[in-house]
């Protein structure tokens, strides 16, 4: 039986390889890359079985793709997460936990994902928010290292945080909730509409190029403020909205683990609510409006994705372009009494990750047949698409770089050693291209993701959500497996960016089979002493937590809990 299985796998691998080669039987060009990146998007999508959100174009992409159902970011804030997955290094290696340093100067001259493709003959192009702007990308989006030409930024973005939100009395404000009539906006457009138009223009310009392209398109939504076309709210009548299933702060949640959502408190409409710090709570009617606007923002992004994918089809590029759709991290929508990101919970760290490779994740389209026809969400009928090829094993955003390199046929990246500050090119993730080439047969319950989040103190402060590096005193290191979310909050030295894994300030442990929402912290119900004294001598915090979680797993199994 084992021999037959081996032979079956060998034949399947040959078949997949032949399918990939057939794509280029008449075209020797390498696969192009189209990397579509949303901002603050959790997997509230139809293809992730969300019952509310309307996302037909992303669902259509998912139907011909591999869909990773358990993908996680390494830190739930924009700048650190983006630098992490674009270099395939964790925040402790990039030394970026805020927005205030450039990794090439502060940590190491690490090669980025687009830079690697550029060095392999690709024309690399950036539209919108790919790297985080400002110091974190050297005020240049890492140009010219990562990009062949200067990155494009939409002119209308400069109005994003200005007083352009019209109240009922006609006065203008800087609000969290900001549905607009696009024709009334400065320049008569919105940033993601401009991003989409530029992406289509670039695809048109590259369709006859002899060089393959790597095009990254970073959408600004559903990041706040929710400045979106007003009509998308009609998709989500307020009377149909519901609160988060667990809107209360968990009783056993350590103070250090809570994020007080200070960014949304700065908006004028939220300030008018006169909320107490740090817990609020936000009035229920306003909670419903936040959720409504977030969902509407997702549908708005979906439409932009649909326009770009249709252009990919129309220009004859869908047959030789790998498409990736993902996000930098998630966003809490009232779960645990929290809003925004800034935590280690699944709602803040879990992201969509969808990968399409023509001839591999689905058969090639027949001549004249479209792969990505645009789906108008306002037509009223909910399109029914297949679920694609699902992967349940846990993966990380640091896996994207090595995975795309392998899928494109570039030289595989080496794994980074324990200390890799002087290594320009290596990965702290793993390539998961095998899960894309061959359907997942067994859910790997031993796969892990690692996330972290800094805090200035054990108590909740105004800067708890986003402390500057010099103010960080505690780091929450979190490991996510199929069965657990386990987090240790430990002392942290900001001068050397070094944790003390034996200086335990607090802990969290959630048994996901019985507590999928991560509301019942059972950390204090287990004896951790046997393993905690070993954590300080292990080579890295990821190894420390993995060692601890394996110890706890064996204890639970021996008691029949698992």
Coordinates of C-alpha atoms in Angstrom, one line a residue:
X1 CA 0.0 0.0 0.0
X2 CA 2.9 2.3 0.9
X3 CA 4.5 1.7 -2.5
X4 CA 1.3 2.3 -4.3
X5 CA 0.9 5.6 -2.5
X6 CA 4.4 6.7 -3.4
X7 CA 3.7 5.8 -7.1
X8 CA 0.4 7.8 -7.0
X9 CA 2.2 10.8 -5.6
X10 CA 5.0 10.5 -8.2
X11 CA 2.5 10.3 -11.0
X12 CA 0.5 13.3 -9.6
X13 CA 3.7 15.4 -9.3
X14 CA 4.6 14.6 -12.9
X15 CA 1.0 15.6 -14.0
X16 CA 1.2 18.9 -12.1
X17 CA 4.7 19.6 -13.6
X18 CA 3.4 18.8 -17.1
X19 CA 0.4 21.2 -16.6
X20 CA 2.8 24.0 -15.6
X21 CA 5.0 23.4 -18.6
X22 CA 2.0 23.4 -20.9
X23 CA 1.2 26.9 -19.9
X24 CA 4.4 28.0 -21.6
X25 CA 4.5 25.6 -24.5
X26 CA 4.1 28.5 -26.8
X27 CA 5.5 31.2 -24.5
X28 CA 8.9 31.0 -22.8
X29 CA 8.2 33.9 -20.4
X30 CA 8.3 33.3 -16.7
X31 CA 5.1 33.5 -14.6
X32 CA 4.1 37.1 -13.8
X33 CA 3.1 37.9 -10.2
X34 CA 0.1 40.0 -9.2
X35 CA 0.1 40.6 -5.4
X36 CA -3.1 42.1 -4.2
X37 CA -2.9 43.4 -0.6
X38 CA -5.8 44.7 1.5
X39 CA -5.2 46.8 4.7
X40 CA -6.6 45.6 8.0
X41 CA -8.7 42.9 6.4
X42 CA -9.7 39.9 8.5
X43 CA -11.2 36.9 6.6
X44 CA -14.7 38.4 6.5
X45 CA -15.2 37.0 3.0
X46 CA -17.7 34.7 1.4
X47 CA -15.0 32.2 0.5
X48 CA -14.1 32.0 4.3
X49 CA -17.8 31.1 5.0
X50 CA -18.7 34.6 6.3
X51 CA -22.5 34.7 6.2
X52 CA -22.8 38.5 6.0
X53 CA -20.1 39.9 3.7
X54 CA -20.6 40.1 0.0
X55 CA -17.3 39.6 -1.8
X56 CA -18.2 38.0 -5.1
X57 CA -15.0 38.9 -7.0
X58 CA -12.6 37.6 -4.3
X59 CA -14.8 34.5 -3.9
X60 CA -14.5 33.9 -7.7
X61 CA -10.7 34.2 -7.3
X62 CA -10.8 31.7 -4.4
X63 CA -12.8 29.2 -6.5
X64 CA -9.9 28.6 -8.8
X65 CA -7.2 29.0 -6.1
X66 CA -5.7 27.5 -3.0
X67 CA -7.3 29.1 0.1
X68 CA -5.4 29.0 3.3
X69 CA -7.9 29.0 6.1
X70 CA -5.4 29.5 9.0
X71 CA -2.9 32.1 7.9
X72 CA -1.5 34.5 10.5
X73 CA 0.5 37.8 10.6
X74 CA 3.6 38.1 12.7
X75 CA 2.5 41.4 14.3
X76 CA -1.0 43.0 14.1
X77 CA 0.1 46.5 13.0
X78 CA 0.8 47.7 9.5
X79 CA 4.4 48.7 9.4
X80 CA 6.0 45.8 11.3
X81 CA 3.8 43.3 9.6
X82 CA 4.5 44.5 6.1
X83 CA 8.3 44.7 6.6
X84 CA 8.1 41.2 8.2
X85 CA 6.4 39.4 5.3
X86 CA 8.2 41.4 2.6
X87 CA 11.5 40.4 4.0
X88 CA 10.4 37.0 5.4
X89 CA 11.9 37.9 8.8
X90 CA 10.1 38.2 12.1
X91 CA 9.8 41.5 14.0
X92 CA 12.6 40.6 16.4
X93 CA 14.9 40.3 13.3
X94 CA 13.7 43.4 11.5
X95 CA 13.7 45.2 14.9
X96 CA 10.6 47.1 13.8
X97 CA 7.8 47.1 16.3
X98 CA 6.5 50.7 15.5
X99 CA 6.8 52.9 12.4
X100 CA 10.1 54.7 13.4
X101 CA 13.0 52.8 11.9
X102 CA 14.3 51.5 8.5
X103 CA 15.3 47.9 8.7
X104 CA 18.3 48.3 6.3
X105 CA 19.8 50.8 8.8
X106 CA 18.5 49.6 12.1
X107 CA 18.7 45.8 11.7
X108 CA 20.2 44.4 8.5
X109 CA 20.3 44.9 4.8
X110 CA 17.6 42.2 4.1
X111 CA 16.5 41.4 0.6
X112 CA 12.8 41.9 0.0
X113 CA 10.3 39.9 -1.9
X114 CA 10.1 42.3 -4.9
X115 CA 13.8 42.9 -4.7
X116 CA 14.5 39.2 -5.2
X117 CA 12.2 39.1 -8.2
X118 CA 13.8 42.3 -9.6
X119 CA 17.3 40.6 -9.3
X120 CA 15.9 37.7 -11.3
X121 CA 14.9 39.9 -14.3
X122 CA 11.4 41.0 -13.3
X123 CA 10.0 44.5 -13.7
X124 CA 8.8 45.2 -10.2
X125 CA 6.0 47.8 -9.8
X126 CA 4.2 49.1 -6.7
X127 CA 0.8 50.8 -6.5
X128 CA -0.7 52.2 -3.3
X129 CA 0.2 50.9 0.2
X130 CA 2.6 48.0 -0.1
X131 CA 5.4 49.0 2.3
X132 CA 4.2 51.2 5.1
X133 CA 5.1 54.8 4.1
X134 CA 7.5 57.0 6.0
X135 CA 10.6 56.1 8.0
X136 CA 9.7 52.4 8.0
X137 CA 10.5 52.2 4.2
X138 CA 13.0 55.1 4.0
X139 CA 10.4 57.6 2.8
X140 CA 10.6 55.9 -0.6
X141 CA 8.8 52.6 -0.3
X142 CA 12.2 51.0 -0.4
X143 CA 12.9 52.4 -3.9
X144 CA 15.2 51.7 -5.8
X145 CA 16.0 48.5 -4.0
X146 CA 12.6 46.8 -4.4
X147 CA 11.1 48.6 -7.4
X148 CA 12.1 49.2 -11.0
X149 CA 10.3 52.6 -11.1
X150 CA 9.2 54.9 -8.3
X151 CA 6.0 53.5 -6.5
X152 CA 2.7 55.1 -7.4
X153 CA 0.6 56.8 -4.7
X154 CA -2.8 58.2 -5.4
X155 CA -3.1 62.0 -5.2
X156 CA -6.4 61.8 -3.4
X157 CA -4.9 60.0 -0.4
X158 CA -3.7 63.3 1.1
X159 CA -7.3 64.1 1.9
X160 CA -7.8 60.8 3.8
X161 CA -7.6 62.2 7.3
X162 CA -8.9 65.7 6.6
X163 CA -12.3 67.1 7.4
X164 CA -14.2 65.6 4.4
X165 CA -17.0 63.7 6.1
X166 CA -20.3 65.5 5.8
X167 CA -22.6 65.4 8.8
X168 CA -26.3 65.7 8.6
X169 CA -26.2 69.4 9.0
X170 CA -23.7 69.7 6.1
X171 CA -20.7 70.5 8.3
X172 CA -17.4 68.6 7.5
X173 CA -15.6 66.5 10.1
X174 CA -12.8 64.0 10.5
X175 CA -14.9 60.9 11.4
X176 CA -14.5 57.2 11.7
X177 CA -17.7 56.6 9.8
X178 CA -17.3 58.5 6.5
X179 CA -19.6 57.3 3.7
X180 CA -19.3 59.9 0.9
X181 CA -20.6 60.9 -2.5
X182 CA -17.5 60.4 -4.6
X183 CA -18.4 63.3 -6.9
X184 CA -18.2 65.7 -3.9
X185 CA -14.7 64.5 -2.8
X186 CA -11.6 66.6 -3.5
X187 CA -10.4 65.5 -7.0
X188 CA -13.7 63.7 -7.5
X189 CA -12.3 60.3 -6.6
X190 CA -11.0 58.1 -3.8
X191 CA -7.5 56.5 -3.3
X192 CA -8.4 52.9 -4.0
X193 CA -10.2 53.9 -7.2
X194 CA -7.1 55.6 -8.3
X195 CA -5.0 52.6 -7.3
X196 CA -7.2 50.4 -9.4
X197 CA -7.0 52.6 -12.5
X198 CA -3.2 52.7 -12.2
X199 CA -3.0 49.0 -11.8
X200 CA -5.1 48.5 -14.9
X201 CA -2.9 51.0 -16.8
X202 CA 0.3 49.1 -15.7
X203 CA -1.1 45.7 -16.7
X204 CA -1.9 47.2 -20.1
X205 CA 1.6 48.6 -20.5
X206 CA 3.2 45.2 -19.5
X207 CA 1.0 42.9 -21.6
X208 CA 3.4 42.8 -24.6
X209 CA 6.6 43.2 -22.5
X210 CA 9.4 40.6 -22.9
X211 CA 10.1 40.9 -19.2
X212 CA 7.9 39.2 -16.6
X213 CA 6.4 41.6 -14.1
X214 CA 5.8 41.6 -10.3
X215 CA 3.0 44.0 -9.7
X216 CA 2.0 44.7 -6.0
X217 CA -1.3 46.6 -5.5
X218 CA -1.9 47.8 -1.9
X219 CA -5.5 48.9 -1.2
X220 CA -6.1 51.4 1.7
X221 CA -9.3 49.8 2.8
X222 CA -10.9 48.5 5.0
X223 CA -8.4 50.6 7.1
X224 CA -10.0 53.5 9.0
X225 CA -11.5 56.0 8.3
X226 CA -14.3 54.3 6.5
X227 CA -14.2 56.8 3.7
X228 CA -16.0 54.8 1.0
X229 CA -18.7 55.4 -1.6
X230 CA -22.0 55.7 0.2
X231 CA -23.8 53.2 -1.9
X232 CA -22.0 50.3 -0.4
X233 CA -23.8 50.8 2.9
X234 CA -27.0 49.7 1.1
X235 CA -25.6 46.2 0.9
X236 CA -25.8 46.0 4.7
X237 CA -29.0 47.5 6.2
X238 CA -28.4 48.5 9.7
X239 CA -31.4 46.5 10.9
X240 CA -29.6 43.4 9.7
X241 CA -26.4 44.0 11.6
X242 CA -25.6 42.1 14.8
X243 CA -23.1 42.7 17.6
X244 CA -19.9 40.6 18.0
X245 CA -20.8 37.2 19.6
X246 CA -18.5 38.0 22.5
X247 CA -18.6 41.8 23.0
X248 CA -17.4 41.8 26.7
X249 CA -13.9 41.9 28.0
X250 CA -13.0 38.4 29.2
X251 CA -12.8 38.2 33.0
X252 CA -9.5 36.5 33.0
X253 CA -7.8 38.6 30.4
X254 CA -4.6 40.2 31.7
X255 CA -4.5 44.0 31.5
X256 CA -1.3 43.8 29.4
X257 CA -3.2 41.8 26.7
X258 CA -5.9 44.4 26.2
X259 CA -5.7 47.0 23.5
X260 CA -7.7 50.3 24.3
X261 CA -8.3 51.2 20.6
X262 CA -6.8 54.7 20.9
X263 CA -6.7 55.3 17.1
X264 CA -10.5 55.2 16.7
X265 CA -11.0 57.4 19.8
X266 CA -9.2 60.2 18.0
X267 CA -12.0 60.5 15.4
X268 CA -14.5 63.3 15.9
X269 CA -17.7 61.1 15.9
X270 CA -16.1 58.7 18.4
X271 CA -14.9 61.6 20.6
X272 CA -18.5 62.9 20.7
X273 CA -19.5 59.7 22.5
X274 CA -17.5 60.7 25.6
X275 CA -16.2 57.2 26.2
X276 CA -14.4 56.2 29.3
X277 CA -10.8 54.9 29.0
X278 CA -9.8 52.2 28.5
X279 CA -12.9 49.9 28.2
X280 CA -15.6 52.2 27.0
X281 CA -17.9 50.5 26.0
X282 CA -19.1 51.9 22.7
X283 CA -22.9 52.3 22.6
X284 CA -24.5 49.3 20.9
X285 CA -26.0 51.3 18.1
X286 CA -22.6 52.8 17.2
X287 CA -21.0 49.3 17.4
X288 CA -23.5 48.2 14.8
X289 CA -22.6 51.1 12.5
X290 CA -18.9 50.3 12.8
X291 CA -19.5 46.8 11.7
X292 CA -21.8 47.9 8.9
X293 CA -19.1 50.3 7.6
X294 CA -16.4 47.7 7.9
X295 CA -18.3 45.2 5.9
X296 CA -19.2 47.8 3.3
X297 CA -15.5 48.7 3.0
X298 CA -14.7 45.1 2.3
X299 CA -17.3 45.0 -0.6
X300 CA -15.8 48.2 -1.9
X301 CA -12.3 46.6 -2.0
X302 CA -13.8 43.5 -3.6
X303 CA -15.1 45.6 -6.5
X304 CA -11.6 47.0 -7.0
X305 CA -10.1 43.5 -7.0
X306 CA -12.8 42.5 -9.6
X307 CA -11.8 45.3 -11.9
X308 CA -8.1 44.4 -11.8
X309 CA -8.7 40.7 -12.3
X310 CA -11.0 41.4 -15.3
X311 CA -8.2 43.5 -16.8
X312 CA -5.8 40.7 -16.2
X313 CA -8.2 38.5 -18.3
X314 CA -8.8 41.1 -20.9
X315 CA -5.1 41.7 -21.6
X316 CA -4.5 37.9 -22.0
X317 CA -2.4 37.7 -18.8
X318 CA -4.5 35.4 -16.6
X319 CA -2.9 32.4 -18.3
X320 CA 0.6 33.2 -17.1
X321 CA 0.2 35.2 -13.9
X322 CA 0.3 34.0 -10.4
X323 CA -2.2 35.9 -8.2
X324 CA -2.0 36.3 -4.5
X325 CA -4.6 38.0 -2.4
X326 CA -3.9 38.7 1.3
X327 CA -3.8 41.4 4.1
X328 CA -1.3 42.7 6.6
X329 CA -3.4 41.6 9.6
X330 CA -6.9 41.5 10.9
X331 CA -9.2 43.9 12.8
X332 CA -11.3 43.4 15.9
X333 CA -15.0 44.2 15.4
X334 CA -16.0 44.3 19.1
X335 CA -14.8 40.9 20.1
X336 CA -13.4 40.9 23.7
X337 CA -14.6 44.5 23.9
X338 CA -11.8 45.5 21.5
X339 CA -11.7 47.4 18.2
X340 CA -8.9 47.8 15.7
X341 CA -5.8 45.6 15.7
X342 CA -3.0 45.8 18.3
X343 CA -3.4 42.4 19.9
X344 CA -2.5 38.7 19.6
X345 CA -6.0 37.4 19.3
X346 CA -7.0 35.6 16.1
X347 CA -9.3 38.4 15.0
X348 CA -6.3 40.7 14.9
X349 CA -3.7 38.3 13.5
X350 CA -5.6 36.0 11.2
X351 CA -5.7 37.0 7.5
X352 CA -7.0 35.8 4.2
X353 CA -4.4 34.1 2.0
X354 CA -5.5 33.1 -1.5
X355 CA -3.0 31.9 -4.2
X356 CA -3.9 31.2 -7.8
X357 CA -1.5 29.6 -10.3
X358 CA -2.9 28.9 -13.7
X359 CA -2.9 25.2 -14.7
X360 CA -2.0 24.2 -11.1
X361 CA -4.7 25.4 -8.7
X362 CA -7.3 25.0 -11.5
X363 CA -7.3 23.9 -15.1
X364 CA -6.5 26.5 -17.8
X365 CA -9.4 28.3 -19.3
X366 CA -10.5 27.2 -22.8
X367 CA -9.9 29.6 -25.6
X368 CA -12.3 32.5 -25.4
X369 CA -13.4 31.6 -21.9
X370 CA -12.8 34.2 -19.1
X371 CA -11.3 33.2 -15.8
X372 CA -12.2 36.4 -13.9
X373 CA -15.3 38.2 -15.4
X374 CA -16.3 41.1 -13.2
X375 CA -19.1 40.4 -10.8
X376 CA -21.3 43.4 -9.9
X377 CA -22.2 43.1 -6.2
X378 CA -25.2 45.4 -6.7
X379 CA -27.0 43.1 -9.1
X380 CA -28.7 41.5 -6.2
X381 CA -28.0 37.9 -6.8
X382 CA -25.4 36.2 -4.6
X383 CA -23.0 34.4 -6.9
X384 CA -22.3 30.8 -5.9
X385 CA -18.7 29.9 -6.4
X386 CA -16.8 26.8 -5.5
X387 CA -14.6 27.0 -2.4
X388 CA -11.4 26.3 -4.2
X389 CA -8.7 24.0 -2.8
X390 CA -8.8 24.6 1.0
X391 CA -5.8 24.2 3.3
X392 CA -6.5 23.9 7.1
X393 CA -2.9 23.6 8.3
X394 CA -1.5 26.7 10.0
X395 CA 0.7 29.0 7.9
X396 CA 2.3 32.4 8.4
X397 CA 2.8 35.5 6.3
X398 CA 6.6 35.0 6.5
X399 CA 5.9 31.9 4.3
X400 CA 4.7 34.0 1.4
X401 CA 8.2 35.1 0.1
X402 CA 9.7 31.6 -0.1
X403 CA 6.4 30.2 -1.5
X404 CA 6.2 32.7 -4.3
X405 CA 9.8 32.2 -5.2
X406 CA 9.3 28.5 -5.5
X407 CA 6.1 28.8 -7.5
X408 CA 7.8 31.2 -9.9
X409 CA 10.7 28.8 -10.4
X410 CA 13.3 31.0 -8.8
X411 CA 16.1 29.6 -6.6
X412 CA 14.7 28.5 -3.3
X413 CA 15.5 30.6 -0.3
X414 CA 17.7 29.1 2.5
X415 CA 16.3 29.0 6.0
X416 CA 17.8 31.6 8.3
X417 CA 20.1 30.5 11.1
X418 CA 19.3 31.5 14.7
X419 CA 21.1 34.8 14.2
X420 CA 20.7 36.2 10.7
X421 CA 21.3 39.9 11.1
X422 CA 24.2 39.8 8.6
X423 CA 22.5 37.5 6.1
X424 CA 20.9 39.5 3.3
X425 CA 18.8 36.7 1.8
X426 CA 17.2 33.9 3.8
X427 CA 13.8 33.1 5.2
X428 CA 12.4 32.6 8.7
X429 CA 9.3 31.0 7.1
X430 CA 8.7 27.9 5.1
X431 CA 7.6 27.5 1.5
X432 CA 4.2 26.0 1.4
X433 CA 4.2 25.6 -2.4
X434 CA 3.6 21.8 -1.9
X435 CA 0.2 22.6 -0.5
X436 CA -0.6 24.6 -3.6
X437 CA 0.7 22.0 -6.1
X438 CA -0.8 19.0 -4.4
X439 CA -4.1 19.1 -2.5
X440 CA -3.7 18.8 1.3
X441 CA -4.4 15.2 2.2
X442 CA -3.7 15.5 6.0
X443 CA -4.3 18.4 8.3
X444 CA -0.9 19.1 9.9
X445 CA -1.7 19.6 13.5
X446 CA 1.9 20.2 14.4
X447 CA 2.1 23.3 12.3
X448 CA 2.5 26.6 14.2
X449 CA 2.3 30.3 13.6
X450 CA 4.1 32.9 15.8
X451 CA 2.9 36.4 16.5
X452 CA 4.0 39.1 19.0
X453 CA 2.9 42.5 20.3
X454 CA 4.7 45.1 22.4
X455 CA 3.4 47.0 25.4
X456 CA 4.8 49.9 27.4
X457 CA 3.8 48.4 30.8
X458 CA 1.6 45.7 32.4
X459 CA -1.2 48.3 33.0
X460 CA -3.3 49.8 30.2
X461 CA -1.9 53.2 29.0
X462 CA -2.6 55.7 26.3
X463 CA 0.2 54.3 24.2
X464 CA -0.5 50.6 24.9
X465 CA -1.6 50.1 21.3
X466 CA 1.5 51.4 19.6
X467 CA 4.4 52.2 21.9
X468 CA 7.6 53.6 20.5
X469 CA 10.6 51.2 20.7
X470 CA 12.2 53.1 23.5
X471 CA 9.0 52.7 25.6
X472 CA 8.5 49.0 25.2
X473 CA 8.9 47.1 28.4
X474 CA 6.8 43.9 27.8
X475 CA 6.4 41.7 24.7
X476 CA 3.6 39.3 24.2
X477 CA 4.9 36.3 22.3
X478 CA 2.1 34.1 21.0
X479 CA 2.0 30.7 19.4
X480 CA -1.1 29.4 17.4
X481 CA -1.6 25.8 16.6
X482 CA -4.7 24.0 15.5
X483 CA -5.6 23.3 19.1
X484 CA -4.2 26.3 21.1
X485 CA -3.6 30.0 21.3
X486 CA -0.8 30.3 23.9
X487 CA 0.8 33.7 24.8
X488 CA 3.5 34.7 27.3
X489 CA 3.9 38.3 28.2
X490 CA 7.6 38.7 29.2
X491 CA 10.1 41.4 30.1
X492 CA 11.7 43.1 27.1
X493 CA 14.9 45.2 26.7
X494 CA 14.2 47.8 24.0
X495 CA 17.9 48.8 23.7
X496 CA 19.0 45.3 22.5
X497 CA 15.5 44.2 21.3
X498 CA 15.9 41.2 23.5
X499 CA 13.2 39.4 25.5
X500 CA 13.8 37.7 28.9
X501 CA 11.7 34.6 28.5
X502 CA 12.0 33.8 32.2
X503 CA 10.6 37.1 33.3
X504 CA 6.9 36.2 33.0
X505 CA 4.5 39.1 33.5
X506 CA 1.3 37.3 32.4
X507 CA 0.0 34.4 30.3
X508 CA -2.9 33.4 28.2
X509 CA -4.0 29.9 27.0
X510 CA -7.1 29.1 25.0
X511 CA -8.3 25.6 24.2
X512 CA -9.8 26.2 20.8
X513 CA -11.9 23.1 20.5
X514 CA -14.1 24.3 23.3
X515 CA -13.3 28.1 23.1
X516 CA -12.9 29.1 19.4
X517 CA -13.5 32.8 20.3
X518 CA -10.6 32.8 22.8
X519 CA -12.7 34.1 25.7
X520 CA -11.8 31.8 28.5
X521 CA -8.2 32.1 29.6
X522 CA -7.1 28.9 31.3
X523 CA -3.4 29.8 31.8
X524 CA -3.6 29.6 35.6
X525 CA -5.2 26.2 35.5
X526 CA -2.0 24.5 34.4
X527 CA 1.3 23.9 36.1
X528 CA 3.9 25.7 33.9
X529 CA 6.8 25.5 36.4
X530 CA 8.3 22.3 34.9
X531 CA 9.0 23.9 31.6
X532 CA 9.3 27.7 32.3
X533 CA 12.7 27.4 33.8
X534 CA 14.0 26.0 30.5
X535 CA 12.8 28.8 28.3
X536 CA 15.8 31.1 29.0
X537 CA 18.3 28.7 27.5
X538 CA 16.5 27.8 24.2
X539 CA 17.8 29.5 21.0
X540 CA 14.8 31.6 20.2
X541 CA 11.4 32.6 21.6
X542 CA 9.7 30.6 18.8
X543 CA 11.5 27.5 20.0
X544 CA 10.7 28.4 23.6
X545 CA 7.0 28.5 23.0
X546 CA 7.0 25.5 20.8
X547 CA 8.7 23.5 23.5
X548 CA 6.2 24.7 26.1
X549 CA 3.1 24.0 23.9
X550 CA 4.4 20.5 23.2
X551 CA 4.9 19.9 26.9
X552 CA 1.3 21.1 27.7
X553 CA -0.1 19.0 24.8
X554 CA 1.4 15.8 26.2
X555 CA 0.0 16.6 29.6
X556 CA -3.5 17.3 28.3
X557 CA -3.4 14.1 26.2
X558 CA -2.4 12.0 29.2
X559 CA -5.4 13.4 31.1
X560 CA -7.7 12.6 28.2
X561 CA -8.6 16.3 27.6
X562 CA -7.4 16.1 23.9

